[in-house]
Amino acid sequence: MSCHNCSDPQVLCSSGQLFLQPLWDHLRSWEALLQSPFFPVIFSITTYVGFCLPFVVLDILCSWVPALRRYKIHPDFSPSARQLLPCLGQTLYQHVMFVFPVTLLHWARSPALLPHEAPELLLLLHHILFCLLLFDMEFFVWHLLHHKVPWLYRTFHKVHHQNSSSFALATQYMSVWELFSLGFFDMMNVTLLGCHPLTTLTFHVVNIWLSVEDHSGYNFPWSTHRLVPFGWYGGVVHHDLHHSHFNCNFAPYFTHWDKILGTLRTASVPAR
């Protein structure tokens, strides 16, 4: 039953559901696109490139606006076109040649069905947090193994470390195996939790943004790690240390797994 027909006091929708219902109704007006096998690839590429572009523009402006360099972790580094274009090209190539065929097979086997009702706001937020925590744990284990086992590192993960100073478009500069591993973790988590399609879309947007921010090379006053208290979230400085030293900070977002395993390094601790 749609929330628009919830006039009976016994079936009144929650305020959280009513809050999201107009947004979900608007998205459902694009139902043909949302159910298309092309949508996941279009959504992923446009969201990723859209989040990367502001940092690319900032890198270009740094040459003319030196004040911007105060926010860069490596003030003297700006990615060149010879670094940016291969990263963008590889992202587009992998999505077209590998992600789209898998998406097409999944669509053929189980076409997406969109519910009429929006999720409750609190449930959406809880699911996104749980998805992030699960993803953080899964990638921590994957990442640690691919650094500790030399064959795994050389074969699958080394390509991601070709740029010692990270930048936004290098976020998805990775092997096909790594790309599919991250995608598998994403989809497994939303499936296990039974997430609403709107929750799934929101989680993917948040996850892509956090990944791009981690690789952006910019430490702003409003960066995520400055907004989360008690050092629970590592952020761009945390991940930049991983790219600099390789043997620390394996979790993508939060810091608890690195603390537990003794692999956490902060900016004030010198490299061995």
mmCIF file of N, CA, C and O in Angstrom, residues 14-17 19-20 119-126:
data_model
loop_
_atom_site.group_PDB
_atom_site.id
_atom_site.type_symbol
_atom_site.label_atom_id
_atom_site.label_comp_id
_atom_site.label_asym_id
_atom_site.label_seq_id
_atom_site.Cartn_x
_atom_site.Cartn_y
_atom_site.Cartn_z
ATOM 1 N N SER A 14 4.884 6.063 8.986
ATOM 2 C CA SER A 14 5.720 6.790 9.934
ATOM 3 C C SER A 14 6.157 8.117 9.325
ATOM 4 O O SER A 14 6.171 8.292 8.103
ATOM 5 N N SER A 15 6.527 9.059 10.199
ATOM 6 C CA SER A 15 6.974 10.361 9.708
ATOM 7 C C SER A 15 8.248 10.229 8.885
ATOM 8 O O SER A 15 8.452 10.962 7.918
ATOM 9 N N GLY A 16 9.114 9.273 9.264
ATOM 10 C CA GLY A 16 10.333 9.061 8.496
ATOM 11 C C GLY A 16 10.057 8.575 7.098
ATOM 12 O O GLY A 16 10.741 8.954 6.143
ATOM 13 N N GLN A 17 9.037 7.730 6.962
ATOM 14 C CA GLN A 17 8.683 7.235 5.633
ATOM 15 C C GLN A 17 8.050 8.342 4.811
ATOM 16 O O GLN A 17 8.328 8.489 3.611
ATOM 17 N N PHE A 19 8.676 11.423 5.053
ATOM 18 C CA PHE A 19 9.730 12.376 4.707
ATOM 19 C C PHE A 19 10.411 11.996 3.401
ATOM 20 O O PHE A 19 10.758 12.867 2.590
ATOM 21 N N LEU A 20 10.624 10.694 3.174
ATOM 22 C CA LEU A 20 11.330 10.230 1.985
ATOM 23 C C LEU A 20 10.398 9.893 0.825
ATOM 24 O O LEU A 20 10.892 9.700 -0.291
ATOM 25 N N PRO A 119 11.561 3.884 2.163
ATOM 26 C CA PRO A 119 12.010 3.357 3.465
ATOM 27 C C PRO A 119 11.851 4.415 4.552
ATOM 28 O O PRO A 119 11.760 5.617 4.266
ATOM 29 N N GLU A 120 11.807 3.973 5.783
ATOM 30 C CA GLU A 120 11.828 4.915 6.888
ATOM 31 C C GLU A 120 13.214 5.566 6.968
ATOM 32 O O GLU A 120 14.235 4.924 6.713
ATOM 33 N N LEU A 121 13.237 6.824 7.338
ATOM 34 C CA LEU A 121 14.494 7.576 7.361
ATOM 35 C C LEU A 121 15.506 6.939 8.316
ATOM 36 O O LEU A 121 16.680 6.775 7.970
ATOM 37 N N LEU A 122 15.074 6.593 9.530
ATOM 38 C CA LEU A 122 16.002 5.998 10.492
ATOM 39 C C LEU A 122 16.519 4.645 10.007
ATOM 40 O O LEU A 122 17.697 4.326 10.187
ATOM 41 N N LEU A 123 15.655 3.863 9.373
ATOM 42 C CA LEU A 123 16.093 2.568 8.848
ATOM 43 C C LEU A 123 17.113 2.769 7.736
ATOM 44 O O LEU A 123 18.104 2.036 7.649
ATOM 45 N N LEU A 124 16.880 3.754 6.877
ATOM 46 C CA LEU A 124 17.838 4.057 5.816
ATOM 47 C C LEU A 124 19.195 4.423 6.400
ATOM 48 O O LEU A 124 20.236 3.920 5.957
ATOM 49 N N LEU A 125 19.204 5.285 7.421
ATOM 50 C CA LEU A 125 20.466 5.706 8.027
ATOM 51 C C LEU A 125 21.165 4.544 8.718
ATOM 52 O O LEU A 125 22.395 4.398 8.629
ATOM 53 N N HIS A 126 20.393 3.705 9.415
ATOM 54 C CA HIS A 126 20.986 2.538 10.084
ATOM 55 C C HIS A 126 21.610 1.591 9.073
ATOM 56 O O HIS A 126 22.728 1.090 9.277
#
